[in-house]
PDB file of C-alpha atoms in Angstrom:
ATOM      1  CA  MET A   1      22.388 -17.263  -6.454  1.00 50.00           C
ATOM      2  CA  ASN A   2      23.974 -14.361  -4.586  1.00 57.00           C
ATOM      3  CA  ASN A   3      21.398 -12.608  -2.377  1.00 65.00           C
ATOM      4  CA  ASN A   4      23.532  -9.521  -1.674  1.00 67.00           C
ATOM      5  CA  GLY A   5      21.786  -7.552  -4.422  1.00 72.00           C
ATOM      6  CA  GLN A   6      18.375  -8.651  -3.153  1.00 78.00           C
ATOM      7  CA  ASP A   7      19.209  -7.654   0.410  1.00 83.00           C
ATOM      8  CA  LYS A   8      20.398  -4.240  -0.789  1.00 84.00           C
ATOM      9  CA  ILE A   9      17.068  -3.540  -2.481  1.00 84.00           C
ATOM     10  CA  TYR A  10      15.092  -4.560   0.598  1.00 87.00           C
ATOM     11  CA  GLN A  11      17.326  -2.319   2.717  1.00 87.00           C
ATOM     12  CA  ILE A  12      16.793   0.693   0.433  1.00 84.00           C
ATOM     13  CA  VAL A  13      13.029   0.277   0.773  1.00 85.00           C
ATOM     14  CA  ASN A  14      13.194  -0.268   4.536  1.00 87.00           C
ATOM     15  CA  ASP A  15      15.454   2.732   5.162  1.00 87.00           C
ATOM     16  CA  GLN A  16      13.027   5.091   3.420  1.00 80.00           C
ATOM     17  CA  ILE A  17       9.950   3.859   5.265  1.00 82.00           C
ATOM     18  CA  ILE A  18      11.639   3.523   8.675  1.00 86.00           C
ATOM     19  CA  ALA A  19      12.950   7.098   8.436  1.00 81.00           C
ATOM     20  CA  LEU A  20       9.369   8.322   8.017  1.00 75.00           C
ATOM     21  CA  LEU A  21       7.945   6.115  10.774  1.00 81.00           C
ATOM     22  CA  GLU A  22      10.578   7.320  13.223  1.00 81.00           C
ATOM     23  CA  LYS A  23       9.351  10.860  12.500  1.00 73.00           C
ATOM     24  CA  GLU A  24       5.815   9.573  13.247  1.00 70.00           C
ATOM     25  CA  LEU A  25       4.857  10.042   9.600  1.00 68.00           C
ATOM     26  CA  ILE A  26       2.815   7.156   8.228  1.00 71.00           C
ATOM     27  CA  PRO A  27       2.873   7.159   4.403  1.00 67.00           C
ATOM     28  CA  TRP A  28      -0.150   4.891   4.074  1.00 70.00           C
ATOM     29  CA  HIS A  29      -2.294   7.123   6.332  1.00 60.00           C
ATOM     30  CA  LYS A  30      -2.291  10.079   3.964  1.00 48.00           C
ATOM     31  CA  PRO A  31      -2.155   8.464   0.563  1.00 40.00           C
ATOM     32  CA  TRP A  32      -1.653  10.508  -2.579  1.00 39.00           C
ATOM     33  CA  LYS A  33      -3.255  13.719  -1.320  1.00 43.00           C
ATOM     34  CA  SER A  34      -4.579  15.893  -4.149  1.00 43.00           C
ATOM     35  CA  GLN A  35      -1.942  14.753  -6.623  1.00 54.00           C
ATOM     36  CA  GLY A  36      -3.578  11.372  -7.071  1.00 64.00           C
ATOM     37  CA  VAL A  37      -2.202   7.841  -7.032  1.00 73.00           C
ATOM     38  CA  PRO A  38       1.407   7.630  -8.320  1.00 85.00           C
ATOM     39  CA  VAL A  39       1.379   6.558 -11.974  1.00 87.00           C
ATOM     40  CA  ASN A  40       4.003   5.900 -14.610  1.00 88.00           C
ATOM     41  CA  PHE A  41       4.321   8.076 -17.685  1.00 83.00           C
ATOM     42  CA  LYS A  42       1.731   5.991 -19.550  1.00 81.00           C
ATOM     43  CA  GLY A  43      -0.803   6.591 -16.784  1.00 82.00           C
ATOM     44  CA  ASN A  44      -0.674   3.106 -15.217  1.00 85.00           C
ATOM     45  CA  SER A  45      -0.825   3.060 -11.412  1.00 83.00           C
ATOM     46  CA  TYR A  46       2.199   1.808  -9.499  1.00 87.00           C
ATOM     47  CA  ARG A  47       1.450  -1.187  -7.312  1.00 85.00           C
ATOM     48  CA  GLY A  48       2.622  -2.714  -4.050  1.00 84.00           C
ATOM     49  CA  ILE A  49       5.419  -0.998  -2.138  1.00 87.00           C
ATOM     50  CA  ASN A  50       6.134   1.282  -5.125  1.00 89.00           C
ATOM     51  CA  SER A  51       2.918   3.213  -4.389  1.00 84.00           C
ATOM     52  CA  PHE A  52       4.158   4.071  -0.908  1.00 82.00           C
ATOM     53  CA  ILE A  53       7.747   4.849  -1.895  1.00 84.00           C
ATOM     54  CA  LEU A  54       6.652   7.301  -4.596  1.00 87.00           C
ATOM     55  CA  ASN A  55       3.816   8.655  -2.465  1.00 80.00           C
ATOM     56  CA  CYS A  56       6.312   9.478   0.288  1.00 76.00           C
ATOM     57  CA  SER A  57       8.371  11.444  -2.189  1.00 82.00           C
ATOM     58  CA  GLN A  58       5.309  13.261  -3.581  1.00 79.00           C
ATOM     59  CA  ILE A  59       4.307  14.398  -0.097  1.00 72.00           C
ATOM     60  CA  ALA A  60       7.801  15.211   1.184  1.00 74.00           C
ATOM     61  CA  ASN A  61       8.693  17.277  -1.886  1.00 81.00           C
ATOM     62  CA  SER A  62       5.233  18.780  -2.505  1.00 79.00           C
ATOM     63  CA  TYR A  63       5.278  17.645  -6.121  1.00 85.00           C
ATOM     64  CA  LYS A  64       2.318  18.887  -8.122  1.00 83.00           C
ATOM     65  CA  SER A  65       2.511  15.934 -10.480  1.00 87.00           C
ATOM     66  CA  ASN A  66       1.745  12.308  -9.683  1.00 86.00           C
ATOM     67  CA  ARG A  67       3.523  11.076 -12.832  1.00 90.00           C
ATOM     68  CA  TRP A  68       6.931   9.447 -12.875  1.00 94.00           C
ATOM     69  CA  ALA A  69       9.274   8.566 -15.739  1.00 93.00           C
ATOM     70  CA  SER A  70      12.611   6.883 -16.288  1.00 93.00           C
ATOM     71  CA  MET A  71      15.609   8.770 -17.662  1.00 93.00           C
ATOM     72  CA  LYS A  72      15.129   6.984 -20.991  1.00 92.00           C
ATOM     73  CA  GLN A  73      11.496   8.155 -21.229  1.00 91.00           C
ATOM     74  CA  ILE A  74      12.472  11.697 -20.289  1.00 92.00           C
ATOM     75  CA  ASN A  75      15.144  11.764 -22.996  1.00 91.00           C
ATOM     76  CA  GLU A  76      12.720  10.375 -25.578  1.00 89.00           C
ATOM     77  CA  LEU A  77      10.448  13.352 -24.861  1.00 85.00           C
ATOM     78  CA  ASN A  78      13.351  15.738 -25.381  1.00 89.00           C
ATOM     79  CA  GLY A  79      13.261  16.598 -21.707  1.00 92.00           C
ATOM     80  CA  SER A  80      15.961  16.690 -19.050  1.00 94.00           C
ATOM     81  CA  VAL A  81      16.250  16.357 -15.283  1.00 95.00           C
ATOM     82  CA  LYS A  82      16.776  19.595 -13.396  1.00 95.00           C
ATOM     83  CA  ALA A  83      20.152  20.062 -11.717  1.00 94.00           C
ATOM     84  CA  GLY A  84      20.508  18.515  -8.273  1.00 94.00           C
ATOM     85  CA  GLU A  85      17.361  16.355  -8.488  1.00 95.00           C
ATOM     86  CA  LYS A  86      17.534  12.817  -7.089  1.00 93.00           C
ATOM     87  CA  SER A  87      15.713   9.755  -8.407  1.00 93.00           C
ATOM     88  CA  GLN A  88      13.495   7.233  -6.608  1.00 92.00           C
ATOM     89  CA  ILE A  89      13.630   3.489  -7.036  1.00 89.00           C
ATOM     90  CA  VAL A  90      10.832   1.326  -8.420  1.00 91.00           C
ATOM     91  CA  ILE A  91      11.113  -2.393  -7.708  1.00 90.00           C
ATOM     92  CA  TYR A  92       9.813  -5.251  -9.799  1.00 85.00           C
ATOM     93  CA  TRP A  93      10.104  -9.016 -10.024  1.00 81.00           C
ATOM     94  CA  ASN A  94      11.959 -10.655 -12.878  1.00 80.00           C
ATOM     95  CA  TRP A  95      12.436 -14.352 -13.610  1.00 73.00           C
ATOM     96  CA  ILE A  96      15.860 -15.983 -13.860  1.00 75.00           C
ATOM     97  CA  GLU A  97      16.786 -19.521 -14.788  1.00 73.00           C
ATOM     98  CA  LEU A  98      18.865 -21.464 -12.262  1.00 73.00           C
ATOM     99  CA  GLU A  99      20.278 -24.938 -12.618  1.00 73.00           C
ATOM    100  CA  ASP A 100      19.767 -27.360  -9.754  1.00 73.00           C
ATOM    101  CA  LYS A 101      23.254 -28.773  -9.082  1.00 73.00           C
ATOM    102  CA  GLN A 102      21.833 -32.059  -7.799  1.00 75.00           C
ATOM    103  CA  THR A 103      19.297 -32.803 -10.532  1.00 76.00           C
ATOM    104  CA  GLY A 104      20.761 -30.769 -13.376  1.00 73.00           C
ATOM    105  CA  LYS A 105      17.299 -29.393 -14.123  1.00 78.00           C
ATOM    106  CA  THR A 106      16.742 -25.710 -14.870  1.00 78.00           C
ATOM    107  CA  GLU A 107      14.138 -23.886 -12.806  1.00 76.00           C
ATOM    108  CA  LYS A 108      12.721 -20.376 -13.096  1.00 74.00           C
ATOM    109  CA  LYS A 109      12.779 -18.353  -9.882  1.00 74.00           C
ATOM    110  CA  PRO A 110      11.618 -14.802  -9.115  1.00 74.00           C
ATOM    111  CA  PHE A 111      14.369 -12.230  -8.646  1.00 76.00           C
ATOM    112  CA  LEU A 112      13.884  -8.742  -7.208  1.00 84.00           C
ATOM    113  CA  LYS A 113      15.248  -5.882  -9.317  1.00 86.00           C
ATOM    114  CA  TYR A 114      14.820  -2.122  -9.496  1.00 88.00           C
ATOM    115  CA  TYR A 115      15.165   0.883 -11.754  1.00 90.00           C
ATOM    116  CA  ARG A 116      15.063   4.622 -11.108  1.00 94.00           C
ATOM    117  CA  VAL A 117      12.453   7.230 -11.945  1.00 96.00           C
ATOM    118  CA  PHE A 118      11.934  10.980 -11.595  1.00 96.00           C
ATOM    119  CA  ASN A 119       8.758  12.902 -10.881  1.00 94.00           C
ATOM    120  CA  LEU A 120       7.826  15.124 -13.823  1.00 93.00           C
ATOM    121  CA  ASP A 121       8.157  18.112 -11.485  1.00 93.00           C
ATOM    122  CA  GLN A 122      11.874  17.287 -11.391  1.00 95.00           C
ATOM    123  CA  THR A 123      12.140  17.611 -15.168  1.00 95.00           C
ATOM    124  CA  THR A 124      11.790  20.266 -17.856  1.00 94.00           C
ATOM    125  CA  ILE A 125       8.735  18.476 -19.280  1.00 89.00           C
ATOM    126  CA  LYS A 126       5.655  20.672 -19.067  1.00 80.00           C
ATOM    127  CA  ILE A 127       2.672  19.122 -17.265  1.00 68.00           C
ATOM    128  CA  GLU A 128      -0.925  20.068 -16.708  1.00 59.00           C
ATOM    129  CA  ALA A 129      -1.935  21.028 -13.192  1.00 52.00           C
ATOM    130  CA  PRO A 130      -3.731  18.157 -11.424  1.00 50.00           C
ATOM    131  CA  THR A 131      -7.324  18.388 -10.338  1.00 45.00           C
ATOM    132  CA  VAL A 132      -7.494  19.124  -6.616  1.00 45.00           C
ATOM    133  CA  ILE A 133      -9.699  16.706  -4.713  1.00 42.00           C
ATOM    134  CA  SER A 134     -12.196  18.234  -2.307  1.00 41.00           C
ATOM    135  CA  LEU A 135     -14.023  16.147   0.241  1.00 36.00           C
ATOM    136  CA  LYS A 136     -17.614  16.692   1.329  1.00 37.00           C
ATOM    137  CA  GLU A 137     -18.469  15.928   4.930  1.00 47.00           C
ATOM    138  CA  PHE A 138     -21.328  13.657   5.966  1.00 48.00           C
ATOM    139  CA  ASN A 139     -22.272  12.644   2.454  1.00 74.00           C
ATOM    140  CA  PRO A 140     -21.749   9.227   0.840  1.00 84.00           C
ATOM    141  CA  ILE A 141     -18.672   9.050  -1.342  1.00 90.00           C
ATOM    142  CA  GLU A 142     -19.714   7.475  -4.621  1.00 93.00           C
ATOM    143  CA  GLU A 143     -16.341   5.883  -5.440  1.00 94.00           C
ATOM    144  CA  ALA A 144     -16.114   4.405  -1.948  1.00 94.00           C
ATOM    145  CA  GLU A 145     -19.612   2.947  -2.244  1.00 95.00           C
ATOM    146  CA  LYS A 146     -18.610   1.343  -5.552  1.00 96.00           C
ATOM    147  CA  ILE A 147     -15.686  -0.363  -3.831  1.00 96.00           C
ATOM    148  CA  ILE A 148     -17.927  -1.790  -1.120  1.00 96.00           C
ATOM    149  CA  THR A 149     -20.408  -3.006  -3.736  1.00 96.00           C
ATOM    150  CA  ALA A 150     -17.601  -4.604  -5.746  1.00 96.00           C
ATOM    151  CA  TYR A 151     -16.681  -6.826  -2.782  1.00 97.00           C
ATOM    152  CA  LYS A 152     -18.908  -9.743  -3.810  1.00 94.00           C
ATOM    153  CA  ASN A 153     -17.937 -12.211  -1.102  1.00 93.00           C
ATOM    154  CA  LYS A 154     -17.772  -9.664   1.690  1.00 96.00           C
ATOM    155  CA  PRO A 155     -18.575 -10.404   5.340  1.00 96.00           C
ATOM    156  CA  THR A 156     -21.668  -9.121   7.119  1.00 95.00           C
ATOM    157  CA  ILE A 157     -21.288  -5.462   8.128  1.00 95.00           C
ATOM    158  CA  ASN A 158     -23.089  -4.549  11.355  1.00 91.00           C
ATOM    159  CA  HIS A 159     -23.452  -0.930  12.468  1.00 84.00           C
ATOM    160  CA  VAL A 160     -23.915  -0.484  16.206  1.00 78.00           C
ATOM    161  CA  LEU A 161     -23.784   2.527  18.499  1.00 65.00           C
ATOM    162  CA  GLY A 162     -20.384   2.500  20.163  1.00 59.00           C
ATOM    163  CA  ASP A 163     -16.708   3.319  19.737  1.00 61.00           C
ATOM    164  CA  SER A 164     -15.398   0.018  18.438  1.00 71.00           C
ATOM    165  CA  ALA A 165     -14.581  -1.021  14.890  1.00 84.00           C
ATOM    166  CA  HIS A 166     -13.269  -4.531  14.377  1.00 88.00           C
ATOM    167  CA  TYR A 167     -13.415  -7.679  12.288  1.00 91.00           C
ATOM    168  CA  ASN A 168     -14.489 -10.942  13.920  1.00 89.00           C
ATOM    169  CA  PRO A 169     -12.892 -13.798  11.930  1.00 88.00           C
ATOM    170  CA  VAL A 170     -14.845 -16.489  13.789  1.00 88.00           C
ATOM    171  CA  LYS A 171     -18.237 -15.027  12.879  1.00 91.00           C
ATOM    172  CA  ASP A 172     -16.918 -13.364   9.696  1.00 94.00           C
ATOM    173  CA  ILE A 173     -18.508 -10.059  10.700  1.00 94.00           C
ATOM    174  CA  VAL A 174     -17.275  -6.471  10.508  1.00 94.00           C
ATOM    175  CA  VAL A 175     -18.599  -4.351  13.382  1.00 89.00           C
ATOM    176  CA  MET A 176     -18.671  -0.602  12.772  1.00 89.00           C
ATOM    177  CA  PRO A 177     -19.935   2.428  14.712  1.00 83.00           C
ATOM    178  CA  THR A 178     -22.874   4.140  13.023  1.00 80.00           C
ATOM    179  CA  LYS A 179     -22.002   6.515  10.191  1.00 80.00           C
ATOM    180  CA  GLU A 180     -23.332   9.462  12.186  1.00 74.00           C
ATOM    181  CA  GLN A 181     -20.662   8.935  14.856  1.00 72.00           C
ATOM    182  CA  PHE A 182     -17.794   9.753  12.488  1.00 76.00           C
ATOM    183  CA  LYS A 183     -16.520  13.308  12.167  1.00 73.00           C
ATOM    184  CA  ALA A 184     -16.609  12.966   8.386  1.00 76.00           C
ATOM    185  CA  ASP A 185     -17.691  10.379   5.869  1.00 83.00           C
ATOM    186  CA  SER A 186     -14.053   9.961   4.795  1.00 84.00           C
ATOM    187  CA  PHE A 187     -13.206   8.727   8.319  1.00 83.00           C
ATOM    188  CA  TYR A 188     -15.994   6.183   8.078  1.00 88.00           C
ATOM    189  CA  TYR A 189     -14.852   4.727   4.764  1.00 91.00           C
ATOM    190  CA  SER A 190     -11.190   4.638   5.806  1.00 90.00           C
ATOM    191  CA  THR A 191     -12.097   2.698   8.946  1.00 89.00           C
ATOM    192  CA  LEU A 192     -14.372   0.329   7.038  1.00 94.00           C
ATOM    193  CA  PHE A 193     -11.756  -0.333   4.345  1.00 95.00           C
ATOM    194  CA  HIS A 194      -9.246  -1.273   7.057  1.00 93.00           C
ATOM    195  CA  GLU A 195     -11.621  -3.873   8.503  1.00 94.00           C
ATOM    196  CA  LEU A 196     -12.612  -5.183   5.079  1.00 97.00           C
ATOM    197  CA  VAL A 197      -8.945  -5.772   4.241  1.00 96.00           C
ATOM    198  CA  HIS A 198      -8.689  -7.805   7.452  1.00 94.00           C
ATOM    199  CA  SER A 199     -11.672  -9.857   6.273  1.00 96.00           C
ATOM    200  CA  THR A 200      -9.895 -10.902   3.059  1.00 97.00           C
ATOM    201  CA  GLY A 201      -7.651 -13.071   5.213  1.00 94.00           C
ATOM    202  CA  HIS A 202     -10.565 -15.376   6.062  1.00 94.00           C
ATOM    203  CA  GLU A 203     -10.228 -19.029   5.015  1.00 93.00           C
ATOM    204  CA  THR A 204     -13.039 -18.614   2.471  1.00 95.00           C
ATOM    205  CA  ARG A 205     -11.105 -15.837   0.728  1.00 96.00           C
ATOM    206  CA  LEU A 206      -7.311 -15.413   0.673  1.00 95.00           C
ATOM    207  CA  ASN A 207      -6.733 -17.575   3.765  1.00 93.00           C
ATOM    208  CA  ARG A 208      -4.077 -15.196   5.104  1.00 92.00           C
ATOM    209  CA  HIS A 209      -5.127 -15.644   8.737  1.00 84.00           C
ATOM    210  CA  SER A 210      -3.883 -19.241   8.751  1.00 82.00           C
ATOM    211  CA  GLU A 211      -0.367 -17.765   8.911  1.00 77.00           C
ATOM    212  CA  ILE A 212      -1.096 -15.832  12.135  1.00 70.00           C
ATOM    213  CA  LYS A 213      -0.115 -17.585  15.355  1.00 60.00           C
ATOM    214  CA  ASP A 214      -0.204 -14.701  17.839  1.00 55.00           C
ATOM    215  CA  HIS A 215      -3.166 -12.291  17.664  1.00 52.00           C
ATOM    216  CA  TYR A 216      -2.238 -10.147  20.686  1.00 49.00           C
ATOM    217  CA  PHE A 217      -1.524  -6.429  20.249  1.00 45.00           C
ATOM    218  CA  GLY A 218       2.214  -5.826  20.271  1.00 50.00           C
ATOM    219  CA  SER A 219       3.094  -9.216  18.840  1.00 58.00           C
ATOM    220  CA  VAL A 220       5.015  -9.474  15.566  1.00 58.00           C
ATOM    221  CA  ASP A 221       2.170 -11.419  13.917  1.00 68.00           C
ATOM    222  CA  TYR A 222      -0.345  -8.770  14.988  1.00 69.00           C
ATOM    223  CA  GLY A 223       1.915  -6.031  13.627  1.00 73.00           C
ATOM    224  CA  LYS A 224       2.225  -7.806  10.288  1.00 81.00           C
ATOM    225  CA  GLU A 225      -1.539  -8.150   9.814  1.00 87.00           C
ATOM    226  CA  GLU A 226      -2.175  -4.565  10.910  1.00 85.00           C
ATOM    227  CA  LEU A 227       0.420  -3.370   8.431  1.00 87.00           C
ATOM    228  CA  ILE A 228      -1.337  -5.277   5.640  1.00 92.00           C
ATOM    229  CA  ALA A 229      -4.701  -3.831   6.679  1.00 91.00           C
ATOM    230  CA  GLU A 230      -3.357  -0.270   6.799  1.00 88.00           C
ATOM    231  CA  MET A 231      -1.613  -0.562   3.445  1.00 90.00           C
ATOM    232  CA  GLY A 232      -4.665  -2.160   1.840  1.00 92.00           C
ATOM    233  CA  ASN A 233      -6.795   0.593   3.327  1.00 90.00           C
ATOM    234  CA  ALA A 234      -4.469   3.159   1.756  1.00 87.00           C
ATOM    235  CA  PHE A 235      -4.783   1.518  -1.671  1.00 91.00           C
ATOM    236  CA  LEU A 236      -8.585   1.589  -1.461  1.00 93.00           C
ATOM    237  CA  CYS A 237      -8.687   5.165  -0.165  1.00 90.00           C
ATOM    238  CA  GLY A 238      -6.458   6.195  -3.042  1.00 87.00           C
ATOM    239  CA  ILE A 239      -8.861   4.648  -5.538  1.00 92.00           C
ATOM    240  CA  ALA A 240     -11.819   6.324  -3.807  1.00 91.00           C
ATOM    241  CA  LYS A 241      -9.871   9.629  -3.740  1.00 86.00           C
ATOM    242  CA  ILE A 242     -10.079   9.874   0.029  1.00 84.00           C
ATOM    243  CA  ASN A 243      -7.427  11.659   2.080  1.00 74.00           C
ATOM    244  CA  GLN A 244      -6.699   9.865   5.342  1.00 63.00           C
ATOM    245  CA  ASP A 245      -5.900  11.592   8.620  1.00 55.00           C
ATOM    246  CA  GLU A 246      -3.627  10.375  11.380  1.00 42.00           C
ATOM    247  CA  ILE A 247      -5.329   7.711  13.494  1.00 42.00           C
ATOM    248  CA  GLU A 248      -5.454   7.945  17.262  1.00 44.00           C
ATOM    249  CA  ASN A 249      -2.739   6.111  19.195  1.00 41.00           C
ATOM    250  CA  SER A 250      -0.571   6.297  16.072  1.00 49.00           C
ATOM    251  CA  ALA A 251       2.593   6.249  18.192  1.00 57.00           C
ATOM    252  CA  ALA A 252       1.702   2.806  19.566  1.00 58.00           C
ATOM    253  CA  TYR A 253       1.019   1.489  16.075  1.00 65.00           C
ATOM    254  CA  ILE A 254       4.222   3.010  14.743  1.00 71.00           C
ATOM    255  CA  GLN A 255       6.348   1.326  17.406  1.00 74.00           C
ATOM    256  CA  ASN A 256       4.597  -1.948  16.680  1.00 71.00           C
ATOM    257  CA  TRP A 257       5.336  -1.648  12.952  1.00 74.00           C
ATOM    258  CA  LEU A 258       8.941  -0.576  13.545  1.00 80.00           C
ATOM    259  CA  LYS A 259       9.471  -3.627  15.748  1.00 77.00           C
ATOM    260  CA  ALA A 260       8.173  -5.954  13.041  1.00 77.00           C
ATOM    261  CA  ILE A 261      10.035  -4.206  10.196  1.00 83.00           C
ATOM    262  CA  LYS A 262      13.388  -4.254  11.997  1.00 84.00           C
ATOM    263  CA  GLN A 263      13.008  -7.968  12.704  1.00 83.00           C
ATOM    264  CA  ASP A 264      12.227  -8.822   9.089  1.00 86.00           C
ATOM    265  CA  SER A 265      13.869  -6.868   6.254  1.00 87.00           C
ATOM    266  CA  LYS A 266      11.452  -8.310   3.682  1.00 90.00           C
ATOM    267  CA  LEU A 267       8.318  -7.376   5.618  1.00 89.00           C
ATOM    268  CA  LEU A 268       7.503  -4.068   3.894  1.00 90.00           C
ATOM    269  CA  VAL A 269       7.718  -5.427   0.367  1.00 92.00           C
ATOM    270  CA  GLN A 270       5.847  -8.615   1.253  1.00 92.00           C
ATOM    271  CA  SER A 271       3.154  -6.774   3.260  1.00 92.00           C
ATOM    272  CA  ALA A 272       2.546  -4.311   0.436  1.00 92.00           C
ATOM    273  CA  ALA A 273       2.152  -7.223  -1.981  1.00 94.00           C
ATOM    274  CA  LYS A 274      -0.356  -8.920   0.327  1.00 95.00           C
ATOM    275  CA  ALA A 275      -2.188  -5.629   0.828  1.00 94.00           C
ATOM    276  CA  GLN A 276      -2.364  -5.144  -2.941  1.00 95.00           C
ATOM    277  CA  LYS A 277      -3.720  -8.673  -3.315  1.00 95.00           C
ATOM    278  CA  ALA A 278      -6.326  -7.984  -0.623  1.00 96.00           C
ATOM    279  CA  SER A 279      -7.482  -4.733  -2.216  1.00 96.00           C
ATOM    280  CA  ASP A 280      -7.592  -6.409  -5.633  1.00 96.00           C
ATOM    281  CA  TYR A 281      -9.752  -9.153  -4.120  1.00 97.00           C
ATOM    282  CA  ILE A 282     -12.177  -6.579  -2.712  1.00 97.00           C
ATOM    283  CA  LEU A 283     -12.299  -4.776  -6.066  1.00 96.00           C
ATOM    284  CA  GLY A 284     -12.815  -8.039  -7.916  1.00 95.00           C
ATOM    285  CA  VAL A 285      -9.896  -7.446 -10.259  1.00 90.00           C
ATOM    286  CA  THR A 286      -7.056  -9.717 -11.333  1.00 81.00           C
ATOM    287  CA  TYR A 287      -3.560  -8.702 -12.393  1.00 70.00           C
ATOM    288  CA  ASN A 288      -0.703 -10.790 -13.715  1.00 62.00           C
ATOM    289  CA  ASP A 289       2.024  -9.290 -11.506  1.00 55.00           C
TER     290      ASP A 289
END
């Protein structure tokens, strides 16, 4: 099987995300704003790296709509794409049958493909204005609390006075500052979601941590796990309708991610998939991706 097409798709994804990171813009730190999670024309949420690719476009172009459609769907609705508008790619896995030259047996293997979509703002299709999300400070966010409750096999969460938030995989404990120490309740939930995503890697859950050999900050392995945690956090914040703000020391994190991404062209797609799996685990949902 020729991998040139596969490599091209990975490169398209990487180029878009790297361009943003080099501008110190982190797409998974401010997910979906008031437009909402990117969805297809039928209203189904995009998953994995597609969420971030389309989210980047929504933010960069200030689209009012969070809905996307293919050219075929647009034509079926008697709509058209406005002059000069450019499409975005959406990737998906398909299965192809390959014959093993040694055994003669046919095996099915996953194959990465993509198609192109347009935001409805780029078309002549009329859309309703989205509901703008407003956040209330220092009050529990109901949707966020539902997510925490849904995590049935979650680790112990300890709140202590201090400035450290971390997950201890040995003790399977998430340590958090007290809620009152955060500037806003949205900051609290975003931080907690990040640590909870880390906890899904425990051997009693998704066993992702068994793949990590180097836990030190700045290492490639550390960057990979942090990327998964940040992306998973973004997924959960999007579901809870929380807008994230830039984290402190973002430049250091950005350089760490860029280092890992440039060393592994498949990292973004694979990390987004693992982050999606982690957030699904926390939510207690199962998809047949």
